[in-house]
Amino acid sequence: MTTATQTPAVAAEGHIDPAALVASVVPVQTRSERPTSFDPADFGTPSGREVNWKLSPVDRLAPLFLDEAGPEGVIRVEVHAPDAVEQLRLRDGEAPRGEHFRPEDVTAALAWTHEPEAPLLRIPANVELDEPIVVRLTGTGGLAHAHVVIEAQPNSRGTVVLRHEGTAHHAQNVEILVRDGADLTVVSVQKWDDDAIHASSHQARVDRDAKLTHVVVSFGGGVVRVNPSVELSGAGSEGRLYGLSFADAGQHLESQVYMHHKGPHTVGDVLYKGALQGESARSVWIGDVLIGHEATGTDSYEANRNLVLTDGARADSIPNLEIETGDIQGAGHASATGRFDDEQLFYLQARGIAEDEARRLVVLGFLSEIVQRIGIPELETELTEAIERELAEGAPA
């Protein structure tokens, strides 16, 4: 385990170690080099100057930095799962809890520390689920911590949907293990009330010839920060990471995405899209892709697109790409943030469509690319209707 402490720059003899001096004064910028620790004290309280907090509203997130256990029952949990799914509780040290997960920030470390028994959802080997596992998490107010483990055993296939509603100050970890040949989809939907605060760290490992599709959908909540990290460790593994957000006035919706190509012949596809409307609506997307020195034959691409609908909204988008081997099929990244395409609006209006309806069609067309990749018809319909409501509520009187 790597801790968050730095090597002293001055040795006991009084000699300065140049490398240690640089490490002590230059903040870690590369995602792969970030320190990890299970001890919240190793991170301290974020100030907003840290590389992973500099675009986050640390003052609003402050309730999640308290090292104290929340009361019981703050989050009401309902699990609807096919009979084949195994559900267990894992204490610290019980496998597979902690097999892959390593906290990268204080909220993840606190969620680990204050979750005495982590729920495990396991899809047994060779089982193909014909309906999704749905976990409904309803906040009733107050501080809550959670560490959830999702395991797809070899050659299994299934979908897990995490639905967040109500209100809470919620620090959450989701540990995802996709074994050899498995095909797993995990969808995290945030439809919190306006006063909710949610910081979640999703960390996944994808083994040989396995596939993970991971989707983050954020509509509700005052501050929502869902950070997925996926390691494609096995040869031939695939990671598809998709995101959809719609930020209204006063909302801060954030995702810091990390895709680590570790094994050879891996495939990565990252696409996040967001819309923003209203004064002080804010979205943050930071995408990091690392193609390791053994990840030969990799094919990887990441992109973020944002549509700003009104004045006063702001979208920050930062793609990063590291390549440690020249033997790859391809790698790239892209980012774009803008307003309505006037040519699209003109085209629709020229065909007799009113301006308001034209704008609605443009936004729906922009966001539906993500909605259609979820693969759950009922949820896709629900999200399309939610986008319609967001647009209607933000339309001028």
XYZ file of C-alpha atoms in Angstrom:
397
model
C 0.000 0.000 0.000
C 1.263 3.456 -0.891
C 0.610 6.166 1.640
C 0.004 9.838 1.073
C 3.119 10.961 2.910
C 6.180 12.314 1.062
C 9.834 11.303 1.406
C 11.779 13.909 3.443
C 13.876 16.172 1.218
C 16.669 16.448 3.790
C 18.444 13.349 5.072
C 19.462 12.886 8.690
C 23.017 13.971 7.835
C 21.716 17.294 6.561
C 22.325 16.568 2.860
C 19.622 17.551 0.410
C 18.194 14.814 -1.795
C 17.293 16.640 -5.067
C 14.734 14.037 -6.194
C 13.029 14.046 -2.807
C 13.066 17.854 -2.739
C 11.240 17.988 -6.083
C 8.723 15.404 -4.841
C 8.081 17.447 -1.704
C 7.301 20.723 -3.486
C 5.840 19.642 -6.843
C 2.295 18.252 -6.574
C 1.560 14.918 -8.211
C 0.011 15.578 -11.618
C -0.010 12.102 -13.179
C -3.022 10.023 -12.199
C -1.028 6.801 -11.999
C 1.328 8.341 -9.431
C -1.305 9.524 -6.989
C -0.757 8.240 -3.462
C -3.255 5.846 -1.914
C -4.036 4.936 1.678
C -6.749 3.320 3.782
C -6.022 5.820 6.593
C -7.969 9.101 6.195
C -5.345 10.938 8.251
C -2.787 10.375 5.495
C -4.765 12.669 3.187
C -5.739 15.460 5.551
C -8.586 17.850 4.806
C -8.667 19.043 1.184
C -7.947 22.735 0.720
C -8.867 22.980 -2.954
C -5.266 23.389 -4.044
C -4.699 19.661 -4.545
C -4.683 18.437 -8.150
C -7.713 16.190 -7.591
C -9.702 18.837 -5.691
C -8.808 22.095 -7.484
C -11.997 22.141 -9.564
C -14.274 20.810 -6.810
C -16.298 22.975 -4.372
C -14.498 21.795 -1.230
C -16.522 24.144 0.979
C -19.764 22.449 -0.088
C -18.179 18.995 0.206
C -16.893 19.714 3.734
C -19.506 17.524 5.514
C -17.908 14.491 3.822
C -14.454 15.292 5.231
C -15.493 14.643 8.854
C -13.943 11.525 10.362
C -17.047 10.318 12.144
C -19.517 7.539 11.579
C -22.984 8.509 10.460
C -26.112 7.240 12.181
C -27.777 4.007 11.094
C -30.495 4.083 8.481
C -29.557 7.296 6.657
C -29.631 5.390 3.373
C -32.539 3.009 2.888
C -31.449 0.128 0.634
C -33.693 -2.073 -1.503
C -32.152 -4.779 -3.699
C -34.093 -6.457 -6.485
C -32.034 -9.285 -7.936
C -32.574 -12.588 -9.760
C -32.394 -15.682 -7.559
C -28.999 -16.698 -8.977
C -27.277 -13.618 -7.542
C -25.306 -14.147 -4.332
C -25.592 -11.462 -1.649
C -23.105 -11.458 1.235
C -21.607 -9.061 3.800
C -17.838 -8.604 3.944
C -15.903 -7.299 6.917
C -12.483 -5.690 6.495
C -10.080 -8.448 5.430
C -12.741 -10.728 3.950
C -12.137 -11.398 0.249
C -12.867 -10.083 -2.248
C -13.266 -6.783 -0.378
C -10.101 -4.783 -0.964
C -8.774 -7.126 -3.639
C -8.425 -4.174 -6.014
C -9.733 -1.052 -4.289
C -7.233 1.507 -2.940
C -8.577 4.877 -1.685
C -7.176 7.850 -3.613
C -8.696 10.592 -1.487
C -10.019 11.270 1.984
C -13.697 10.612 1.206
C -12.874 7.151 -0.176
C -10.710 6.374 2.849
C -13.489 7.482 5.202
C -16.063 5.399 3.337
C -13.762 2.378 3.720
C -13.115 3.035 7.411
C -16.725 3.620 8.425
C -18.273 0.703 6.504
C -17.975 -2.242 8.929
C -19.673 -4.705 6.572
C -19.530 -4.153 2.841
C -22.377 -5.650 0.792
C -21.278 -8.030 -1.979
C -23.305 -8.628 -5.128
C -21.883 -11.644 -6.969
C -22.927 -13.084 -10.325
C -21.763 -16.740 -10.223
C -19.563 -18.261 -12.915
C -21.270 -19.082 -16.234
C -24.544 -17.443 -15.176
C -26.231 -15.058 -17.608
C -28.824 -12.850 -15.941
C -31.964 -12.143 -17.959
C -32.854 -9.061 -15.907
C -30.763 -6.400 -14.159
C -29.881 -6.235 -10.487
C -31.407 -2.982 -9.231
C -30.173 -1.397 -6.008
C -32.333 1.524 -4.893
C -30.582 3.812 -2.402
C -32.894 6.386 -0.826
C -31.396 9.016 1.446
C -33.377 10.222 4.445
C -30.963 12.968 5.540
C -27.626 12.861 7.354
C -24.122 11.474 6.882
C -23.678 8.003 5.382
C -20.719 5.866 4.277
C -20.699 2.807 2.039
C -18.337 0.367 0.358
C -20.051 -1.888 -2.184
C -18.407 -4.844 -3.947
C -19.703 -6.093 -7.297
C -18.187 -9.300 -8.681
C -18.857 -10.960 -12.019
C -17.282 -14.392 -11.867
C -15.741 -16.101 -14.947
C -17.895 -16.189 -18.085
C -20.890 -14.611 -16.362
C -23.018 -11.848 -17.808
C -25.210 -9.285 -16.071
C -26.162 -5.698 -15.306
C -26.196 -3.803 -12.009
C -28.079 -0.501 -11.627
C -27.418 1.742 -8.620
C -30.209 4.309 -8.191
C -29.617 7.228 -5.797
C -32.595 9.289 -4.610
C -33.706 11.395 -1.655
C -31.129 13.380 0.283
C -27.947 12.576 2.206
C -24.306 13.469 2.654
C -22.978 10.294 1.096
C -19.370 9.085 0.800
C -19.394 5.923 -1.269
C -16.985 3.363 -2.726
C -17.889 0.850 -5.426
C -15.371 -1.944 -6.029
C -15.929 -3.839 -9.285
C -14.267 -7.140 -10.201
C -14.830 -8.557 -13.685
C -13.280 -12.019 -13.907
C -11.995 -13.816 -17.021
C -14.491 -13.866 -19.859
C -17.236 -12.044 -17.933
C -19.388 -9.257 -19.392
C -20.667 -6.760 -16.811
C -22.578 -3.500 -17.079
C -22.730 -1.125 -14.100
C -24.993 1.924 -14.254
C -24.949 4.552 -11.493
C -27.888 6.977 -11.616
C -27.870 10.093 -9.437
C -31.339 11.643 -9.104
C -30.848 13.119 -5.643
C -32.774 16.030 -4.171
C -31.210 19.452 -4.614
C -29.518 19.518 -1.188
C -27.754 16.144 -1.450
C -23.947 15.825 -1.474
C -22.453 12.705 -3.004
C -18.789 11.758 -3.501
C -18.228 8.308 -4.955
C -15.118 6.408 -6.010
C -15.684 3.524 -8.445
C -12.656 1.292 -8.987
C -12.753 -1.685 -11.339
C -10.403 -4.380 -12.552
C -11.195 -6.191 -15.801
C -9.457 -9.536 -16.356
C -8.599 -11.580 -19.465
C -11.129 -11.372 -22.332
C -13.632 -9.690 -19.999
C -15.714 -6.602 -20.695
C -17.015 -3.808 -18.473
C -19.516 -1.191 -19.559
C -19.714 1.552 -16.945
C -22.270 4.373 -17.134
C -22.609 7.434 -14.886
C -25.861 9.417 -15.122
C -26.080 12.559 -12.963
C -29.162 14.767 -12.957
C -29.948 15.474 -9.292
C -28.011 16.597 -6.240
C -26.363 19.813 -5.127
C -22.832 18.437 -5.506
C -22.241 15.069 -7.160
C -18.683 13.792 -7.704
C -18.498 10.281 -9.202
C -14.964 9.223 -10.156
C -14.613 5.943 -12.089
C -11.216 4.228 -12.358
C -10.872 1.136 -14.573
C -7.821 -1.099 -14.921
C -7.804 -3.294 -18.009
C -5.419 -5.838 -16.531
C -6.093 -8.929 -18.628
C -5.166 -9.574 -22.245
C -8.049 -8.771 -24.569
C -10.097 -6.956 -21.901
C -12.443 -4.096 -22.805
C -13.682 -1.027 -20.966
C -16.553 1.158 -22.181
C -17.058 4.208 -19.964
C -19.992 6.481 -20.688
C -21.408 9.476 -18.862
C -24.450 11.721 -19.056
C -25.147 14.839 -16.979
C -27.568 17.742 -16.942
C -26.601 20.550 -14.556
C -29.125 23.173 -13.456
C -28.602 26.433 -11.581
C -26.479 25.895 -8.464
C -25.589 22.291 -9.280
C -22.031 20.965 -9.483
C -21.728 17.652 -11.354
C -18.261 16.145 -11.664
C -16.467 13.038 -12.896
C -12.743 12.328 -12.900
C -12.308 9.318 -15.167
C -9.233 7.052 -15.290
C -8.638 4.253 -17.792
C -5.456 2.219 -17.279
C -4.529 -0.093 -20.142
C -2.308 -2.613 -18.384
C -2.665 -5.829 -20.375
C -1.996 -6.348 -24.097
C -4.620 -5.972 -26.838
C -7.061 -4.060 -24.643
C -9.806 -1.784 -25.921
C -10.999 1.392 -24.252
C -13.815 3.763 -25.203
C -14.677 6.779 -23.034
C -17.469 9.190 -23.947
C -19.067 11.662 -21.532
C -21.669 14.219 -22.570
C -23.263 16.990 -20.541
C -25.752 19.823 -20.839
C -25.858 22.886 -18.591
C -28.505 25.538 -18.045
C -28.996 28.199 -15.397
C -26.870 30.611 -13.427
C -23.849 28.922 -11.774
C -24.604 25.514 -13.287
C -21.242 23.754 -13.303
C -19.798 20.546 -14.677
C -16.276 19.182 -14.368
C -14.812 16.338 -16.399
C -11.212 15.195 -16.137
C -10.243 12.193 -18.248
C -6.970 10.333 -17.812
C -5.873 7.429 -20.002
C -2.641 5.534 -19.321
C -1.363 3.000 -21.844
C 1.237 1.032 -19.899
C 4.499 -0.315 -21.269
C 3.062 -3.870 -21.528
C -0.213 -2.770 -23.148
C 0.835 -3.551 -26.703
C -1.863 -3.612 -29.349
C -4.078 -1.227 -27.385
C -6.921 0.678 -29.042
C -8.149 3.579 -26.922
C -10.125 6.795 -27.308
C -11.672 9.268 -24.864
C -13.920 12.253 -25.495
C -16.000 14.775 -23.597
C -18.674 16.991 -25.154
C -20.631 19.725 -23.371
C -23.568 21.835 -24.496
C -24.016 25.157 -22.670
C -27.636 26.268 -22.925
C -27.639 29.565 -20.984
C -25.380 32.345 -19.789
C -23.773 31.837 -16.387
C -23.129 28.105 -16.835
C -19.593 26.712 -16.932
C -18.095 23.426 -18.087
C -14.486 22.436 -17.362
C -13.099 19.639 -19.526
C -9.532 18.294 -19.283
C -8.462 15.197 -21.268
C -5.053 13.633 -20.583
C -3.276 10.779 -22.378
C -0.068 8.946 -21.400
C 1.501 6.329 -23.671
C 4.408 4.184 -22.510
C 4.671 1.922 -25.568
C 4.790 2.649 -29.270
C 3.261 -0.678 -30.271
C -0.436 0.224 -30.237
C -3.334 0.163 -32.681
C -4.429 3.674 -31.843
C -5.034 6.239 -29.113
C -6.620 9.644 -29.000
C -8.629 12.127 -27.006
C -10.942 15.052 -27.655
C -12.901 17.700 -25.819
C -15.429 20.272 -26.999
C -17.681 22.729 -25.181
C -20.017 25.097 -26.950
C -23.467 26.544 -27.419
C -26.174 25.548 -29.874
C -25.094 24.977 -33.428
C -26.781 27.832 -35.297
C -26.743 25.843 -38.524
C -28.662 22.990 -36.892
C -31.245 25.415 -35.518
C -31.559 27.186 -38.881
C -31.995 23.855 -40.678
C -34.843 22.815 -38.374
C -36.539 26.232 -38.341
C -36.312 26.414 -42.136
C -38.494 23.309 -42.184
C -41.235 24.904 -40.127
C -40.132 23.788 -36.646
C -40.510 26.449 -33.947
C -37.341 27.642 -32.210
C -38.191 26.111 -28.808
C -38.979 22.752 -30.377
C -35.831 22.940 -32.492
C -33.707 23.534 -29.404
C -35.381 20.604 -27.644
C -34.638 18.296 -30.571
C -31.007 19.396 -30.714
C -30.449 18.702 -27.002
C -32.237 15.349 -27.138
C -30.223 14.325 -30.151
C -26.995 15.386 -28.440
C -27.619 13.435 -25.211
C -29.460 10.434 -26.633
C -26.201 8.956 -27.897
C -25.344 8.081 -24.286
C -28.889 7.081 -23.302
C -29.056 4.555 -26.126
C -25.856 2.833 -24.991
C -27.271 1.822 -21.610
C -29.107 -1.186 -22.988
C -32.054 -1.140 -20.548
C -35.179 0.037 -22.442
C -37.145 1.069 -19.336
C -34.258 3.138 -17.993
C -33.587 4.679 -21.401
C -37.211 5.825 -21.586
C -37.049 7.198 -18.045
C -33.900 9.197 -18.779
C -35.283 10.605 -22.015
C -38.317 11.819 -20.097
C -36.030 13.296 -17.417
C -34.149 15.275 -20.079
C -37.488 16.549 -21.401
C -38.430 17.745 -17.904
C -35.063 19.465 -17.413
C -35.526 21.349 -20.661
C -39.113 22.300 -19.833
C -38.176 23.587 -16.379
C -35.339 25.646 -17.814
C -37.330 27.107 -20.705
C -37.999 30.880 -20.560
C -41.463 31.877 -19.405
